Amino acid sequence: MVFQKSLTRELTFTALGVFVVLLAIIVSTQAINLLGRAAEGQIANEAVTALIGFWTLGFFPVLMILTVFVSVLVVLTRTWRDHEMVVWLSSGLSLRDWIWPIMRFTVPLAMLIAGVTLFVGPWADQRSQDYAEIIKRREEISAISPGVFKESASSTKVYFIENYSGLHSAASNIFMQDMTDGKVSTIFAKHGYIAIKPDGERLLVLEDGQRYVGEPGKADYQIGAFKRYSASIGESQVAVGPASNRQSIPTGQLLGSANPEYRAELAWRLSMPISCVILALLALPLSYYNPRSGHTYNLLFALLAFFVYQNGLTIARNWIAQGKTGVWTVALVHLAMLLIALLLLKHRDKPQVPFGQSLSQMFGKN
């Protein structure tokens, strides 16, 4: 009991450290990408934090799987390196006796991964799409960054603002150029904001400015001053429709569906917690440490096994989505990796026996 509590505590602290490091690396990378897009005016500045949060929730299952795998691998490698495992085996116990303490640590996290993958993940993906679509549909003056020229989606208008407060989409020192019907309308205004009419139409309201209208190359420009000028900029923001891709579809809608893409997505979501348990089991024999072979060989083999496993599941999901095979392909990948883990575990129960001889004994050959 004391041993199990000590192992669980060490695994928990190691997992916490690994998770924080991986999360910091991934979030910082994504933040740099989104900040770069915001600086270019592709997304609104206030959207960066929300998009990072939604993206992190969607990536959480894979991050947790890698955290569990690395944590078990690191802790058990330390037991081999500090000769604790040698004492364990010399006492008549085997590696199989480590399975329950490791599963005691892994299964709750696998259940957490299942909850996020089946329920939270689709919701976060849909909210991310909704938010991105709303930002995309927000007209130029509320989406651009101050000091950046912004072209409208229709390529007929160009905007520039000097300052943007974010309060009621208000801006100051606005430049607007509208090129329609062969004429160029240039407007300078001191203030502006976005208003929504009862019928849903959005208006860009400019105050205290001047308007110049004419055809390029001709001198018959019309110049006018105004206290208030309104220009239509499209329909109002409304909630985006239902999920547009399979990652955003609630799990309940995937159940019983004959659509190959839906079946592939359901198989992928169910694979996440299963792969977490199998990888934790696989880390037990892969953590074997031989001082004569160096410090990194077991880690290299472990990372190779992780990528092969994940790529195998990805290929199986793609084949299912394309209708080339059935859901059993994903189960076959899990069974193959589970069989490898059990074979390695049986081999490492007798580390002094060469692998070829141990393999022959497994299949009953003398």
Short mmCIF file of C-alpha atoms in Angstrom, two decimals:
data_model
loop_
_atom_site.label_atom_id
_atom_site.label_comp_id
_atom_site.label_asym_id
_atom_site.label_seq_id
_atom_site.Cartn_x
_atom_site.Cartn_y
_atom_site.Cartn_z
CA MET A 1 0.00 0.00 0.00
CA VAL A 2 2.82 2.40 0.86
CA PHE A 3 4.57 1.47 -2.38
CA GLN A 4 1.43 2.14 -4.43
CA LYS A 5 0.85 5.52 -2.81
CA SER A 6 4.49 6.48 -3.32
CA LEU A 7 4.38 5.46 -7.00
CA THR A 8 1.07 7.25 -7.59
CA ARG A 9 2.44 10.40 -5.98
CA GLU A 10 5.59 10.31 -8.09
CA LEU A 11 3.61 9.68 -11.27
CA THR A 12 1.23 12.53 -10.44
CA PHE A 13 3.98 15.09 -9.85
CA THR A 14 5.85 13.95 -12.94
CA ALA A 15 2.70 14.11 -15.05
CA LEU A 16 1.96 17.61 -13.78
CA GLY A 17 5.42 18.80 -14.77
CA VAL A 18 5.31 17.11 -18.18
CA PHE A 19 1.82 18.48 -18.89
CA VAL A 20 2.81 22.05 -17.98
CA VAL A 21 5.90 21.90 -20.19
CA LEU A 22 4.07 20.40 -23.18
CA LEU A 23 1.16 22.80 -22.76
CA ALA A 24 3.49 25.79 -22.59
CA ILE A 25 5.30 24.72 -25.77
CA ILE A 26 2.13 24.05 -27.74
CA VAL A 27 0.19 27.09 -26.55
CA SER A 28 3.12 29.44 -27.13
CA THR A 29 3.52 28.10 -30.67
CA GLN A 30 -0.17 28.55 -31.41
CA ALA A 31 -0.18 31.99 -29.77
CA ILE A 32 2.68 33.17 -31.97
CA ASN A 33 0.77 32.00 -35.03
CA LEU A 34 -2.46 33.74 -34.01
CA LEU A 35 -0.69 36.92 -32.93
CA GLY A 36 0.99 37.06 -36.32
CA ARG A 37 -2.38 36.74 -38.04
CA ALA A 38 -3.83 39.42 -35.76
CA ALA A 39 -0.95 41.76 -36.57
CA GLU A 40 -1.73 41.32 -40.26
CA GLY A 41 -5.38 42.16 -39.62
CA GLN A 42 -6.68 38.67 -40.47
CA ILE A 43 -8.39 38.27 -37.10
CA ALA A 44 -9.40 40.68 -34.37
CA ASN A 45 -6.99 41.22 -31.49
CA GLU A 46 -9.63 40.30 -28.91
CA ALA A 47 -10.22 36.96 -30.64
CA VAL A 48 -6.72 35.62 -29.99
CA THR A 49 -7.26 34.51 -26.39
CA ALA A 50 -10.59 32.82 -27.11
CA LEU A 51 -9.25 30.95 -30.15
CA ILE A 52 -6.23 29.74 -28.17
CA GLY A 53 -8.56 28.44 -25.45
CA PHE A 54 -10.82 26.59 -27.87
CA TRP A 55 -7.84 25.13 -29.72
CA THR A 56 -6.26 23.95 -26.45
CA LEU A 57 -9.46 22.16 -25.43
CA GLY A 58 -9.56 20.39 -28.78
CA PHE A 59 -5.91 19.30 -28.48
CA PHE A 60 -6.23 18.30 -24.81
CA PRO A 61 -6.81 14.53 -25.37
CA VAL A 62 -3.64 14.04 -27.43
CA LEU A 63 -1.71 16.18 -24.97
CA MET A 64 -2.91 14.07 -22.02
CA ILE A 65 -2.13 10.80 -23.79
CA LEU A 66 1.43 11.94 -24.42
CA THR A 67 1.67 13.17 -20.83
CA VAL A 68 0.62 9.81 -19.38
CA PHE A 69 2.96 7.88 -21.66
CA VAL A 70 5.99 10.08 -20.95
CA SER A 71 5.29 10.20 -17.20
CA VAL A 72 5.09 6.42 -16.80
CA LEU A 73 8.15 6.00 -18.99
CA VAL A 74 10.23 8.54 -17.05
CA VAL A 75 9.28 7.23 -13.60
CA LEU A 76 9.88 3.58 -14.44
CA THR A 77 13.15 4.40 -16.22
CA ARG A 78 14.29 6.03 -13.00
CA THR A 79 13.47 2.86 -11.05
CA TRP A 80 15.65 0.86 -13.45
CA ARG A 81 18.45 3.43 -13.33
CA ASP A 82 18.44 3.58 -9.50
CA HIS A 83 18.34 -0.23 -9.31
CA GLU A 84 14.99 -0.24 -7.54
CA MET A 85 13.63 -2.55 -10.22
CA VAL A 86 16.51 -4.97 -9.67
CA VAL A 87 15.59 -5.20 -6.00
CA TRP A 88 11.96 -5.69 -6.99
CA LEU A 89 12.75 -8.56 -9.35
CA SER A 90 15.22 -10.11 -6.91
CA SER A 91 12.44 -10.29 -4.32
CA GLY A 92 10.53 -12.75 -6.49
CA LEU A 93 8.09 -10.19 -7.91
CA SER A 94 7.62 -9.53 -11.61
CA LEU A 95 6.88 -6.58 -13.86
CA ARG A 96 3.26 -7.72 -14.00
CA ASP A 97 2.90 -6.59 -10.39
CA TRP A 98 3.41 -3.01 -11.61
CA ILE A 99 0.36 -3.13 -13.85
CA TRP A 100 -2.23 -2.39 -11.19
CA PRO A 101 -0.40 0.63 -9.66
CA ILE A 102 0.13 2.06 -13.15
CA MET A 103 -3.51 1.46 -14.11
CA ARG A 104 -4.58 3.10 -10.86
CA PHE A 105 -2.88 6.24 -12.13
CA THR A 106 -3.85 5.87 -15.80
CA VAL A 107 -7.53 4.88 -15.75
CA PRO A 108 -8.84 8.12 -14.12
CA LEU A 109 -6.93 10.16 -16.67
CA ALA A 110 -8.25 7.93 -19.46
CA MET A 111 -11.79 8.61 -18.22
CA LEU A 112 -11.02 12.34 -18.27
CA ILE A 113 -9.74 12.00 -21.84
CA ALA A 114 -12.92 10.14 -22.79
CA GLY A 115 -15.09 12.91 -21.35
CA VAL A 116 -13.19 15.63 -23.16
CA THR A 117 -13.02 13.71 -26.44
CA LEU A 118 -16.67 12.64 -26.52
CA PHE A 119 -18.31 15.78 -25.17
CA VAL A 120 -16.08 18.80 -24.55
CA GLY A 121 -13.97 18.46 -27.70
CA PRO A 122 -16.85 18.68 -30.22
CA TRP A 123 -18.36 21.59 -28.31
CA ALA A 124 -15.03 23.46 -28.28
CA ASP A 125 -14.48 22.83 -31.97
CA GLN A 126 -17.95 24.12 -32.83
CA ARG A 127 -17.54 27.19 -30.63
CA SER A 128 -14.17 27.87 -32.23
CA GLN A 129 -15.74 27.75 -35.69
CA ASP A 130 -18.62 29.95 -34.56
CA TYR A 131 -16.29 32.51 -33.08
CA ALA A 132 -13.98 32.48 -36.09
CA GLU A 133 -16.96 32.88 -38.42
CA ILE A 134 -18.35 35.77 -36.38
CA ILE A 135 -14.98 37.49 -36.47
CA LYS A 136 -14.80 36.87 -40.21
CA ARG A 137 -18.27 38.29 -40.73
CA ARG A 138 -17.62 41.30 -38.59
CA GLU A 139 -17.07 44.16 -40.94
CA GLU A 140 -13.76 45.75 -41.48
CA ILE A 141 -13.80 48.55 -38.94
CA SER A 142 -14.35 46.18 -36.00
CA ALA A 143 -11.92 43.53 -37.20
CA ILE A 144 -8.89 45.53 -38.31
CA SER A 145 -6.03 46.71 -36.19
CA PRO A 146 -5.36 50.44 -35.84
CA GLY A 147 -2.78 51.68 -38.29
CA VAL A 148 -3.42 48.90 -40.85
CA PHE A 149 -5.11 49.30 -44.22
CA LYS A 150 -7.87 46.68 -44.55
CA GLU A 151 -9.60 45.58 -47.73
CA SER A 152 -13.17 44.31 -47.58
CA ALA A 153 -14.07 40.76 -48.56
CA SER A 154 -15.67 42.05 -51.76
CA SER A 155 -12.49 43.99 -52.64
CA THR A 156 -14.56 47.15 -53.25
CA LYS A 157 -13.75 48.99 -50.03
CA VAL A 158 -10.60 49.92 -48.18
CA TYR A 159 -10.55 51.08 -44.55
CA PHE A 160 -8.00 52.67 -42.30
CA ILE A 161 -8.47 53.76 -38.69
CA GLU A 162 -6.06 55.56 -36.42
CA ASN A 163 -7.57 54.55 -33.07
CA TYR A 164 -10.06 51.86 -32.06
CA SER A 165 -11.52 51.72 -28.56
CA GLY A 166 -13.48 48.48 -28.86
CA LEU A 167 -16.40 50.07 -26.99
CA HIS A 168 -19.50 49.78 -29.20
CA SER A 169 -17.13 49.28 -32.17
CA ALA A 170 -16.20 52.98 -32.00
CA ALA A 171 -13.20 54.33 -33.89
CA SER A 172 -11.64 57.70 -34.63
CA ASN A 173 -9.85 59.30 -37.60
CA ILE A 174 -11.31 56.98 -40.24
CA PHE A 175 -10.40 56.71 -43.90
CA MET A 176 -12.80 54.84 -46.20
CA GLN A 177 -12.64 54.37 -49.96
CA ASP A 178 -15.49 52.76 -51.90
CA MET A 179 -14.95 51.71 -55.53
CA THR A 180 -18.26 50.77 -57.16
CA ASP A 181 -19.83 51.47 -60.55
CA GLY A 182 -16.59 52.93 -61.88
CA LYS A 183 -16.57 55.74 -59.34
CA VAL A 184 -14.33 56.24 -56.38
CA SER A 185 -15.82 57.56 -53.15
CA THR A 186 -13.28 58.66 -50.58
CA ILE A 187 -14.40 59.58 -47.08
CA PHE A 188 -12.51 61.07 -44.15
CA ALA A 189 -14.28 61.15 -40.78
CA LYS A 190 -13.27 62.03 -37.25
CA HIS A 191 -15.46 59.43 -35.57
CA GLY A 192 -17.38 56.28 -36.49
CA TYR A 193 -19.19 53.27 -35.10
CA ILE A 194 -21.32 50.32 -36.21
CA ALA A 195 -25.09 50.34 -35.73
CA ILE A 196 -27.62 47.57 -36.39
CA LYS A 197 -31.07 48.34 -37.76
CA PRO A 198 -34.17 46.44 -36.54
CA ASP A 199 -34.23 44.37 -39.75
CA GLY A 200 -30.68 43.16 -39.07
CA GLU A 201 -28.84 45.37 -41.54
CA ARG A 202 -25.57 46.78 -40.26
CA LEU A 203 -24.60 50.37 -40.86
CA LEU A 204 -21.26 52.08 -40.62
CA VAL A 205 -22.07 55.49 -39.13
CA LEU A 206 -19.44 58.19 -39.72
CA GLU A 207 -19.48 61.58 -38.05
CA ASP A 208 -17.82 64.92 -38.80
CA GLY A 209 -16.17 64.24 -42.13
CA GLN A 210 -15.85 64.96 -45.83
CA ARG A 211 -16.72 62.89 -48.92
CA TYR A 212 -15.09 63.03 -52.34
CA VAL A 213 -16.84 61.28 -55.27
CA GLY A 214 -15.69 61.04 -58.88
CA GLU A 215 -14.20 58.94 -61.67
CA PRO A 216 -10.44 58.37 -61.82
CA GLY A 217 -8.78 60.56 -64.45
CA LYS A 218 -11.50 63.18 -64.48
CA ALA A 219 -11.68 66.52 -62.69
CA ASP A 220 -15.41 66.55 -61.92
CA TYR A 221 -15.10 65.41 -58.34
CA GLN A 222 -17.95 66.15 -55.97
CA ILE A 223 -16.91 67.36 -52.55
CA GLY A 224 -19.25 67.43 -49.61
CA ALA A 225 -19.06 67.79 -45.83
CA PHE A 226 -21.31 65.93 -43.44
CA LYS A 227 -22.13 65.72 -39.79
CA ARG A 228 -23.43 62.16 -40.06
CA TYR A 229 -23.07 59.64 -42.88
CA SER A 230 -24.35 56.04 -42.90
CA ALA A 231 -23.19 53.25 -45.21
CA SER A 232 -24.59 49.75 -45.35
CA ILE A 233 -22.00 47.05 -44.59
CA GLY A 234 -24.09 43.87 -44.65
CA GLU A 235 -26.32 41.75 -42.48
CA SER A 236 -26.03 41.47 -38.75
CA GLN A 237 -24.10 38.85 -36.90
CA VAL A 238 -26.17 35.80 -36.22
CA ALA A 239 -25.39 32.50 -34.66
CA VAL A 240 -23.61 30.21 -37.06
CA GLY A 241 -25.51 27.15 -38.19
CA PRO A 242 -24.99 23.55 -37.21
CA ALA A 243 -21.66 21.79 -37.22
CA SER A 244 -20.00 21.93 -40.61
CA ASN A 245 -17.45 19.13 -40.14
CA ARG A 246 -17.29 15.83 -38.37
CA GLN A 247 -15.00 17.07 -35.56
CA SER A 248 -17.74 19.44 -34.42
CA ILE A 249 -20.64 16.97 -34.48
CA PRO A 250 -21.89 15.87 -31.04
CA THR A 251 -21.13 12.28 -30.20
CA GLY A 252 -24.83 11.43 -29.88
CA GLN A 253 -25.35 12.19 -33.55
CA LEU A 254 -22.47 9.92 -34.55
CA LEU A 255 -23.94 6.85 -32.85
CA GLY A 256 -25.68 4.51 -35.27
CA SER A 257 -24.82 6.60 -38.32
CA ALA A 258 -24.07 4.81 -41.59
CA ASN A 259 -21.98 7.73 -42.87
CA PRO A 260 -18.36 6.50 -43.21
CA GLU A 261 -16.98 9.85 -42.06
CA TYR A 262 -19.16 9.81 -38.95
CA ARG A 263 -18.15 6.25 -38.15
CA ALA A 264 -14.49 7.17 -38.58
CA GLU A 265 -14.87 10.12 -36.22
CA LEU A 266 -16.66 8.01 -33.60
CA ALA A 267 -13.95 5.34 -33.81
CA TRP A 268 -11.28 8.02 -33.40
CA ARG A 269 -12.93 9.49 -30.32
CA LEU A 270 -13.29 6.09 -28.68
CA SER A 271 -9.66 5.33 -29.53
CA MET A 272 -8.30 8.19 -27.43
CA PRO A 273 -8.90 6.73 -23.93
CA ILE A 274 -8.10 3.21 -25.15
CA SER A 275 -4.75 4.29 -26.56
CA CYS A 276 -3.95 6.06 -23.29
CA VAL A 277 -4.31 2.79 -21.34
CA ILE A 278 -2.39 0.71 -23.90
CA LEU A 279 0.47 3.21 -24.11
CA ALA A 280 0.77 3.27 -20.31
CA LEU A 281 1.02 -0.51 -20.38
CA LEU A 282 3.54 -0.35 -23.22
CA ALA A 283 5.70 2.07 -21.25
CA LEU A 284 6.29 -0.62 -18.61
CA PRO A 285 8.54 -2.88 -20.74
CA LEU A 286 9.92 0.03 -22.80
CA SER A 287 11.26 1.67 -19.64
CA TYR A 288 13.91 -1.04 -19.31
CA TYR A 289 17.27 0.64 -18.77
CA ASN A 290 20.64 -0.90 -19.55
CA PRO A 291 23.60 1.19 -18.34
CA ARG A 292 25.82 -0.32 -21.04
CA SER A 293 23.54 0.79 -23.91
CA GLY A 294 23.26 4.46 -22.91
CA HIS A 295 20.56 6.69 -21.57
CA THR A 296 18.45 7.42 -24.64
CA TYR A 297 17.82 4.16 -26.49
CA ASN A 298 14.70 3.27 -24.55
CA LEU A 299 13.31 6.79 -25.03
CA LEU A 300 13.92 6.62 -28.77
CA PHE A 301 12.12 3.29 -29.03
CA ALA A 302 9.26 4.65 -26.91
CA LEU A 303 8.81 7.73 -29.10
CA LEU A 304 8.97 5.55 -32.20
CA ALA A 305 6.27 3.28 -30.76
CA PHE A 306 4.09 6.31 -29.91
CA PHE A 307 4.30 7.78 -33.42
CA VAL A 308 3.72 4.42 -35.08
CA TYR A 309 0.66 3.86 -32.90
CA GLN A 310 -0.82 7.31 -33.53
CA ASN A 311 -0.09 7.16 -37.26
CA GLY A 312 -1.66 3.72 -37.44
CA LEU A 313 -4.83 5.04 -35.84
CA THR A 314 -4.84 8.04 -38.19
CA ILE A 315 -4.46 5.84 -41.26
CA ALA A 316 -7.23 3.54 -40.03
CA ARG A 317 -9.51 6.55 -39.45
CA ASN A 318 -8.84 7.86 -42.95
CA TRP A 319 -9.54 4.46 -44.51
CA ILE A 320 -12.84 4.23 -42.64
CA ALA A 321 -13.80 7.75 -43.72
CA GLN A 322 -13.04 6.84 -47.34
CA GLY A 323 -15.15 3.69 -47.11
CA LYS A 324 -12.19 1.38 -47.78
CA THR A 325 -12.59 -0.60 -44.58
CA GLY A 326 -14.71 -0.95 -41.45
CA VAL A 327 -14.40 0.11 -37.84
CA TRP A 328 -12.66 -3.17 -37.09
CA THR A 329 -9.46 -1.66 -38.55
CA VAL A 330 -9.09 0.62 -35.55
CA ALA A 331 -9.70 -2.31 -33.21
CA LEU A 332 -7.02 -4.25 -35.08
CA VAL A 333 -4.48 -1.47 -34.48
CA HIS A 334 -5.29 -1.46 -30.75
CA LEU A 335 -5.02 -5.25 -30.54
CA ALA A 336 -1.70 -5.25 -32.38
CA MET A 337 -0.21 -2.67 -30.02
CA LEU A 338 -1.64 -4.47 -26.98
CA LEU A 339 -0.09 -7.73 -28.18
CA ILE A 340 3.28 -6.04 -28.62
CA ALA A 341 3.04 -4.61 -25.10
CA LEU A 342 2.22 -8.03 -23.61
CA LEU A 343 5.03 -9.76 -25.51
CA LEU A 344 7.57 -7.17 -24.40
CA LEU A 345 6.27 -7.37 -20.86
CA LYS A 346 6.71 -11.13 -20.82
CA HIS A 347 10.20 -10.76 -22.26
CA ARG A 348 11.25 -8.15 -19.70
CA ASP A 349 10.09 -10.39 -16.87
CA LYS A 350 13.31 -12.28 -17.62
CA PRO A 351 15.70 -9.54 -18.77
CA GLN A 352 18.71 -11.83 -18.66
CA VAL A 353 17.28 -14.03 -21.43
CA PRO A 354 18.09 -12.89 -25.02
CA PHE A 355 15.09 -11.62 -26.89
CA GLY A 356 15.24 -14.31 -29.58
CA GLN A 357 15.35 -17.11 -27.01
CA SER A 358 12.58 -15.45 -25.00
CA LEU A 359 10.45 -15.16 -28.13
CA SER A 360 10.98 -18.85 -28.89
CA GLN A 361 9.90 -19.79 -25.38
CA MET A 362 6.72 -17.75 -25.77
CA PHE A 363 5.67 -19.82 -28.75
CA GLY A 364 6.66 -23.10 -27.14
CA LYS A 365 9.87 -23.77 -29.05
CA ASN A 366 12.88 -25.37 -27.42
#
